[in-house]
Coordinates of N, CA, C and O and ligand atoms in Angstrom, one line a residue:
X772 N 1.0 -1.4 0.0 CA -0.1 0.0 0.1 C 0.9 1.2 0.0 O 1.9 1.4 0.8
X773 N 0.6 2.3 -0.9 CA 1.3 3.3 -0.9 C 1.1 4.1 0.4 O 0.1 4.4 1.0
X774 N 2.2 5.1 0.9 CA 2.1 5.8 2.0 C 1.1 6.8 1.9 O 0.6 7.3 3.1
X775 N 0.6 7.1 0.8 CA -0.4 8.2 0.5 C -1.8 7.8 1.1 O -2.6 8.5 1.3
X776 N -2.1 6.3 0.9 CA -3.4 6.0 1.1 C -4.0 6.3 2.4 O -5.3 6.8 2.5
X777 N -3.3 6.1 3.5 CA -3.9 6.4 4.9 C -4.4 8.0 4.8 O -5.4 8.2 5.4
X778 N -3.7 8.7 4.2 CA -3.9 10.3 4.1 C -5.1 10.5 3.3 O -6.0 11.3 3.8
X779 N -5.4 10.0 2.3 CA -6.4 10.1 1.4 C -7.6 9.7 2.3 O -8.4 10.1 2.1
X780 N -7.4 8.5 2.8 CA -8.6 8.1 3.5 C -9.1 9.0 4.6 O -10.2 9.3 4.8
X781 N -8.0 9.6 5.3 CA -8.3 10.4 6.4 C -9.2 11.5 5.8 O -10.1 12.2 6.4
X782 N -8.7 12.2 4.5 CA -9.4 13.1 4.1 C -10.7 13.1 3.6 O -11.7 13.7 4.0
X783 N -10.8 11.7 3.2 CA -12.3 11.4 2.6 C -13.3 11.3 3.8 O -14.3 11.7 4.0
X784 N -12.8 10.9 5.0 CA -13.5 10.5 6.3 C -13.9 11.9 6.8 O -14.9 12.3 7.5
X785 N -13.0 13.1 6.8 CA -12.9 14.2 7.4 C -14.1 15.2 6.6 O -14.6 16.1 7.2
X786 N -14.0 15.0 5.4 CA -14.8 15.9 4.6 C -16.2 16.1 4.7 O -16.6 17.2 4.9
X787 N -17.0 15.0 4.9 CA -18.3 15.2 5.2 C -18.7 15.8 6.6 O -19.8 16.5 6.9
X788 N -17.8 15.8 7.5 CA -17.9 16.5 8.9 C -18.1 18.1 8.7 O -18.3 18.6 9.4
X789 N -17.5 18.6 7.5 CA -17.3 19.9 7.5 C -18.2 20.6 6.1 O -17.4 20.7 5.1
X790 N -19.4 20.4 6.2 CA -20.1 20.9 5.0 C -19.9 22.3 4.6 O -19.4 23.1 5.6
X791 N -20.6 22.8 3.6 CA -20.1 24.1 3.4 C -19.9 25.2 4.3 O -18.9 25.8 4.3
X792 N -21.1 25.7 4.9 CA -21.0 27.0 5.9 C -20.1 26.3 7.2 O -20.9 26.1 8.2
X793 N -19.0 25.9 7.1 CA -18.4 25.1 8.1 C -18.2 26.0 9.3 O -18.6 25.3 10.6
X794 N -18.3 27.2 9.3 CA -18.0 28.1 10.5 C -19.1 27.9 11.3 O -19.4 28.4 12.6
X795 N -20.3 27.5 10.9 CA -21.5 27.4 11.7 C -21.6 26.2 12.4 O -22.5 26.1 13.3
X796 N -20.8 25.2 12.0 CA -20.8 23.9 12.9 C -22.2 23.2 13.0 O -22.7 23.4 12.1
X797 N -22.4 22.9 14.3 CA -23.7 22.2 14.5 C -25.0 23.0 14.6 O -26.1 22.7 14.9
X798 N -24.6 24.5 14.6 CA -25.7 25.5 14.7 C -26.6 25.3 13.6 O -26.2 25.1 12.3
X799 N -28.0 25.5 13.7 CA -28.7 25.7 12.6 C -28.5 26.8 11.8 O -28.0 28.0 12.4
X800 N -28.7 27.1 10.5 CA -28.7 28.3 9.8 C -29.8 29.1 10.2 O -30.8 28.6 10.5
X801 N -29.7 30.5 10.1 CA -30.7 31.3 10.4 C -32.1 30.9 10.0 O -33.1 30.9 10.4
X802 N -31.9 30.6 8.3 CA -33.2 30.4 7.9 C -33.9 29.1 8.4 O -35.3 28.9 8.0
X803 N -33.2 28.1 9.1 CA -33.8 27.0 9.4 C -34.4 27.0 10.7 O -34.8 26.0 11.4
X804 N -34.5 28.4 11.4 CA -34.7 28.5 12.7 C -36.3 28.6 13.0 O -36.9 29.5 12.9
X805 N -36.7 27.1 12.9 CA -38.2 27.1 13.3 C -38.4 26.4 14.4 O -37.8 25.4 14.7
X806 N -39.7 26.5 15.1 CA -39.8 25.4 16.1 C -40.4 24.2 15.4 O -40.7 24.2 14.2
X807 N -40.4 23.1 16.3 CA -40.8 21.8 15.7 C -42.4 21.9 15.3 O -42.7 21.1 14.3
X808 N -43.0 22.7 15.8 CA -44.5 22.8 15.4 C -44.5 23.7 14.2 O -45.9 24.0 13.8
X809 N -43.5 24.4 13.6 CA -43.7 25.2 12.5 C -43.9 26.8 12.9 O -43.8 27.7 12.1
X810 N -44.1 27.0 14.0 CA -44.3 28.4 14.6 C -43.1 29.2 14.4 O -41.9 28.6 14.5
X811 N -43.1 30.5 14.3 CA -41.8 31.3 14.2 C -41.0 31.3 15.4 O -41.5 31.6 16.6
X812 N -39.7 31.3 15.2 CA -38.8 31.6 16.5 C -38.1 32.9 16.1 O -37.7 33.1 14.9
X813 N -37.9 33.7 17.1 CA -37.0 34.9 16.7 C -35.5 34.7 17.0 O -34.8 35.1 16.1
X814 N -35.2 33.9 17.9 CA -33.9 33.5 18.3 C -33.7 32.2 19.2 O -34.8 31.8 19.8
X815 N -32.7 31.4 19.1 CA -32.4 30.6 20.3 C -31.0 30.6 20.9 O -30.0 30.9 20.1
X816 N -31.1 30.4 22.1 CA -29.7 30.6 22.7 C -29.4 29.2 23.0 O -30.2 28.2 23.3
X817 N -28.0 29.0 23.0 CA -27.6 27.3 23.4 C -26.6 27.6 24.6 O -25.9 28.6 24.7
X818 N -26.8 26.6 25.5 CA -25.9 26.5 26.7 C -24.5 26.4 26.3 O -23.5 27.0 26.8
X819 N -24.1 25.4 25.4 CA -22.7 25.0 25.1 C -22.1 25.7 23.8 O -22.8 25.7 22.6
X820 N -20.9 26.0 24.0 CA -20.2 26.3 22.7 C -18.9 25.4 22.8 O -18.6 24.4 23.9
X821 N -17.9 25.5 21.8 CA -16.7 24.6 22.0 C -15.7 25.2 21.0 O -16.0 25.9 20.0
X822 N -14.4 24.7 21.3 CA -13.4 25.1 20.3 C -13.7 24.6 18.9 O -13.3 25.2 18.1
X823 N -14.4 23.5 19.2 CA -14.5 22.8 17.7 C -15.8 23.3 17.2 O -17.0 22.9 17.9
X824 N -16.0 24.0 16.1 CA -17.2 24.6 15.6 C -18.4 23.5 15.6 O -19.6 23.8 15.8
X825 N -18.1 22.4 15.3 CA -19.1 21.2 14.8 C -19.8 20.9 16.4 O -21.0 20.2 16.4
X826 N -19.2 21.2 17.3 CA -19.7 21.0 18.6 C -20.7 22.2 19.4 O -21.2 22.2 20.4
X827 N -20.7 23.4 18.6 CA -21.3 24.5 19.0 C -22.6 24.3 19.0 O -23.3 23.3 18.5
X828 N -23.4 25.2 19.6 CA -25.0 24.9 19.8 C -25.6 23.8 20.6 O -26.5 23.3 20.0
X829 N -24.8 23.2 21.4 CA -25.1 22.1 22.2 C -25.8 22.3 23.5 O -26.1 23.6 23.8
X830 N -26.0 21.3 24.2 CA -26.6 21.6 25.4 C -28.0 21.8 25.5 O -28.8 21.8 24.5
X831 N -28.4 22.7 26.5 CA -30.0 23.1 26.7 C -30.0 24.3 25.8 O -29.1 24.9 25.3
X832 N -31.4 24.4 25.2 CA -31.5 25.7 24.3 C -32.8 26.3 24.8 O -33.6 25.7 25.4
X833 N -32.8 27.5 24.6 CA -33.8 28.5 24.9 C -34.4 29.1 23.7 O -33.7 29.8 23.0
X834 N -35.7 28.8 23.5 CA -36.2 29.4 22.3 C -36.9 30.6 22.6 O -37.7 30.7 23.5
X835 N -36.6 31.8 21.8 CA -37.4 33.0 22.1 C -38.2 33.4 21.0 O -38.0 33.3 19.6
X836 N -39.6 33.6 21.2 CA -40.6 34.1 20.3 C -40.3 35.5 19.9 O -39.9 36.3 20.7
X837 N -41.0 35.9 18.7 CA -40.9 37.3 18.4 C -41.4 38.1 19.5 O -42.6 37.9 20.0
X838 N -40.7 39.2 19.7 CA -41.3 40.2 20.8 C -40.9 39.8 22.0 O -41.2 40.4 23.0
X839 N -40.0 38.6 22.5 CA -39.6 38.2 23.5 C -38.9 39.2 24.2 O -38.0 39.8 23.7
X840 N -39.3 39.7 25.6 CA -38.8 41.0 26.0 C -38.5 40.4 27.8 O -39.3 40.2 28.6
X841 N -37.0 40.0 27.9 CA -36.7 39.5 29.2 C -35.6 40.2 29.9 O -34.4 39.9 29.8
X842 N -36.2 41.3 30.7 CA -35.2 42.0 31.5 C -34.3 41.0 32.2 O -33.3 41.4 32.9
X843 N -35.0 40.1 32.8 CA -34.5 39.0 33.7 C -34.7 37.7 33.2 O -35.7 37.2 32.8
X844 N -33.5 37.1 32.7 CA -33.6 35.7 32.1 C -33.9 34.6 33.4 O -33.8 34.9 34.4
X845 N -34.7 33.4 32.8 CA -34.9 32.7 33.8 C -33.6 32.2 34.5 O -32.6 32.3 33.7
X846 N -33.5 32.0 35.8 CA -32.3 31.9 36.7 C -31.2 31.0 35.9 O -30.2 31.3 35.9
X847 N -31.9 29.9 35.5 CA -30.9 28.9 34.9 C -30.2 29.5 33.7 O -29.3 28.6 33.0
X848 N -30.7 30.5 33.0 CA -30.2 30.8 31.8 C -29.4 32.4 32.0 O -28.8 32.8 31.0
X849 N -29.2 32.9 33.1 CA -28.4 34.1 33.4 C -27.1 33.8 33.2 O -26.4 32.6 33.7
X850 N -26.2 34.6 32.3 CA -24.7 34.3 32.2 C -24.6 32.9 31.7 O -23.6 32.1 32.2
X851 N -25.3 32.3 30.8 CA -25.2 31.0 30.4 C -25.0 30.7 28.9 O -24.2 29.7 28.5
X852 N -25.7 31.4 28.1 CA -25.6 31.2 26.8 C -24.2 31.5 26.1 O -23.4 32.4 26.3
X853 N -23.9 30.4 25.0 CA -22.5 30.5 24.6 C -22.7 30.3 23.1 O -21.6 30.5 22.6
X854 N -23.9 30.0 22.6 CA -23.9 30.0 21.0 C -25.1 30.8 20.9 O -26.0 30.6 21.8
X855 N -25.6 31.2 19.9 CA -26.9 31.8 19.4 C -27.2 31.8 17.9 O -26.3 32.1 17.2
X856 N -28.4 31.7 17.6 CA -28.9 31.9 16.2 C -30.2 32.9 16.2 O -30.9 32.8 17.0
X857 N -29.9 34.0 15.3 CA -31.0 34.8 15.1 C -31.7 34.6 13.6 O -31.1 34.4 12.7
X858 N -33.1 34.5 13.7 CA -33.9 34.2 12.4 C -33.8 35.4 11.6 O -33.6 36.5 11.9
X859 N -34.2 35.1 10.5 CA -34.1 36.2 9.2 C -35.2 37.2 9.8 O -36.2 37.0 10.2
X860 N -34.7 38.5 9.3 CA -35.6 39.7 9.6 C -35.9 39.9 11.2 O -36.9 40.4 11.5
X861 N -34.9 39.2 12.0 CA -35.1 39.5 13.4 C -34.0 39.9 13.9 O -32.9 40.0 13.3
X862 N -33.8 40.6 15.1 CA -32.8 41.3 15.7 C -32.7 40.9 17.2 O -34.0 41.1 17.7
X863 N -31.6 40.6 17.8 CA -31.6 40.2 19.3 C -30.6 41.1 19.8 O -29.5 41.5 19.4
X864 N -31.3 42.0 20.7 CA -30.4 42.7 21.6 C -30.3 42.2 23.0 O -31.2 41.6 23.6
X865 N -28.9 42.2 23.5 CA -28.6 41.5 24.6 C -27.9 42.6 25.6 O -27.3 43.4 25.0
X866 N -28.1 42.3 26.8 CA -27.4 43.2 28.0 C -26.5 42.3 29.0 O -27.0 41.1 29.1
X867 N -25.6 42.8 29.3 CA -24.6 42.0 30.2 C -25.1 41.9 31.8 O -25.0 41.3 32.5
X868 N -26.1 42.9 32.2 CA -26.7 42.9 33.5 C -28.0 42.8 33.4 O -28.8 43.4 32.3
X869 N -28.7 42.3 34.4 CA -30.2 42.1 34.5 C -30.8 43.4 34.5 O -30.1 44.3 34.9
X870 N -32.0 43.5 34.1 CA -32.8 44.8 33.9 C -32.3 45.7 32.9 O -32.3 46.9 33.1
X871 N -31.6 45.1 31.8 CA -31.1 45.8 30.7 C -30.0 46.7 31.1 O -30.1 47.8 30.6
X872 N -29.1 46.4 32.1 CA -28.0 47.3 32.3 C -26.6 46.7 31.8 O -26.7 45.9 31.2
X873 N -25.6 47.5 32.1 CA -24.3 47.0 31.7 C -24.1 47.2 30.3 O -24.7 48.1 29.6
X874 N -23.4 46.4 29.6 CA -22.8 46.5 28.3 C -24.0 45.9 27.3 O -24.9 45.1 27.7
X875 N -24.3 46.5 26.2 CA -25.3 45.8 25.3 C -24.7 45.7 23.8 O -23.9 46.3 23.3
X876 N -25.3 44.7 23.2 CA -24.9 44.5 21.8 C -26.3 43.9 20.8 O -27.0 43.2 21.7
X877 N -26.4 44.3 19.7 CA -27.5 44.0 18.9 C -26.7 42.7 17.9 O -25.7 42.9 17.3
X878 N -27.5 41.6 17.8 CA -27.1 40.4 16.9 C -28.3 40.5 16.0 O -29.3 40.3 16.1
X879 N -27.8 40.6 14.6 CA -28.8 40.6 13.4 C -29.0 39.1 13.1 O -28.1 38.3 13.7
X880 N -29.8 39.0 12.2 CA -30.1 37.6 11.6 C -28.7 36.9 11.3 O -27.8 37.3 10.5
X881 N -28.6 35.7 11.8 CA -27.4 34.9 11.5 C -27.1 34.0 12.6 O -27.8 33.8 13.6
X882 N -26.1 33.1 12.5 CA -25.6 32.1 13.4 C -24.3 32.7 14.1 O -23.3 33.1 13.4
X883 N -24.3 32.4 15.3 CA -23.1 33.0 16.1 C -22.8 31.9 17.0 O -23.0 31.7 18.0
X884 N -21.8 30.8 16.4 CA -21.4 29.5 17.2 C -20.8 29.9 18.4 O -20.8 29.0 19.5
X885 N -19.8 30.8 18.3 CA -19.0 30.9 19.6 C -19.2 32.4 20.1 O -18.5 33.6 19.6
X886 N -19.8 32.5 21.2 CA -20.1 34.1 21.5 C -18.8 34.6 22.1 O -18.6 35.8 22.1
X887 N -17.8 33.6 22.5 CA -16.7 34.1 23.0 C -15.8 35.0 22.0 O -15.0 35.7 22.4
X888 N -16.1 34.7 20.7 CA -15.4 35.5 19.8 C -15.9 36.9 19.5 O -15.6 37.8 18.8
X889 N -17.0 37.2 20.4 CA -17.6 38.6 20.2 C -17.5 39.3 21.4 O -17.8 39.0 22.6
X890 N -16.5 40.5 21.0 CA -16.1 41.1 22.3 C -17.1 42.1 23.0 O -18.1 42.5 22.6
X891 N -17.0 42.0 24.3 CA -17.9 42.7 25.2 C -17.1 43.6 26.0 O -16.2 43.3 26.7
X892 N -17.0 45.0 25.5 CA -16.1 46.0 26.2 C -14.6 45.5 25.7 O -14.4 44.9 24.8
X893 N -13.5 46.0 26.5 CA -12.2 45.8 26.1 C -11.8 44.4 26.3 O -11.1 43.9 25.5
X894 N -12.0 44.1 27.5 CA -11.6 42.6 27.9 C -12.4 41.4 27.8 O -12.1 40.4 27.8
X895 N -13.9 41.8 27.8 CA -14.6 40.7 28.1 C -15.2 40.0 26.8 O -14.8 40.6 25.8
X896 N -15.8 39.1 26.8 CA -16.7 38.5 25.4 C -18.1 38.1 26.0 O -18.3 38.2 27.1
X897 N -18.8 37.6 24.9 CA -20.2 37.5 25.3 C -20.5 36.3 25.8 O -21.8 35.8 25.9
X898 N -19.7 35.4 25.8 CA -19.9 33.8 26.1 C -20.3 33.8 27.8 O -19.7 34.5 28.5
X899 N -21.2 33.4 28.1 CA -21.7 33.3 29.5 C -21.9 34.7 30.1 O -21.5 35.0 31.4
X900 N -22.4 35.6 29.3 CA -22.5 37.0 29.8 C -23.7 37.6 29.4 O -24.0 38.8 29.6
X901 N -24.8 36.9 28.9 CA -26.0 37.4 28.6 C -27.0 37.5 29.9 O -27.5 36.3 30.3
X902 N -27.5 38.5 30.2 CA -28.2 38.5 31.5 C -29.7 39.1 31.2 O -30.6 38.8 32.0
X903 N -30.0 39.8 30.0 CA -31.2 40.4 29.8 C -31.3 40.4 28.1 O -30.4 40.4 27.4
X904 N -32.4 40.4 27.6 CA -32.5 40.4 26.1 C -33.9 40.8 25.6 O -34.9 41.0 26.4
X905 N -34.0 41.3 24.5 CA -35.0 41.7 23.7 C -35.0 41.1 22.2 O -34.0 41.3 21.7
X906 N -35.9 40.4 22.0 CA -35.8 39.8 20.6 C -37.0 40.4 19.8 O -38.1 40.2 19.9
X907 N -36.8 41.1 18.4 CA -37.9 41.5 17.8 C -37.9 41.2 16.2 O -36.6 41.0 15.7
X908 N -38.9 40.8 15.6 CA -38.7 40.7 14.0 C -39.6 41.6 13.5 O -40.5 42.2 13.9
X909 N -39.4 41.9 12.0 CA -40.1 42.9 11.3 C -41.1 42.2 10.5 O -41.0 40.9 10.5
Ligands
LIG56 C1 -14.1 35.0 27.3 O1 -14.3 35.4 28.5 C2 -14.2 34.4 29.5 C3 -14.5 34.9 30.9 O2 -14.0 36.3 31.1 C4 -12.5 34.1 29.5 O3 -12.4 33.0 30.4 C5 -12.3 33.5 28.1 O4 -10.9 33.5 28.0 C6 -12.5 34.5 26.9 N1 -12.3 34.0 25.6 C7 -11.9 34.6 24.7 C8 -11.6 34.0 23.6 O5 -11.2 36.1 24.8

């Protein structure tokens, strides 16, 4: 067997694990963000992120309906979200402190597998830092 074969095999095995929009990993695409019953979702938060994109959007998920206005997140979700996805024509505004205080940021429609990569102030990032939110759709 040529020494090249194991390499080719490894590439062939790795390829399907990394489909086109690779950076979104296991996260749904914005356009696929629907509840199982077909009703509209404004955004979804996910508990788990990961250095490996294919493992992002894991763990518990919190589905937000259009107009969801949560100055206080359910206690098990405060400072917990590590990945999020915002539906088309929707926008999610988040705050770092409850009652919509502290730092704020808007996430437009799209997939954000690693909130760690989104800067919060000079030193922080948005992973495990969302304490209040407002989600609206046009
Ligand atoms: C994000 O913030 C957390 C907590 O402050 C920190 O432990 C982590 O290293 C930061 N990650 C990046 C990529 O800056």
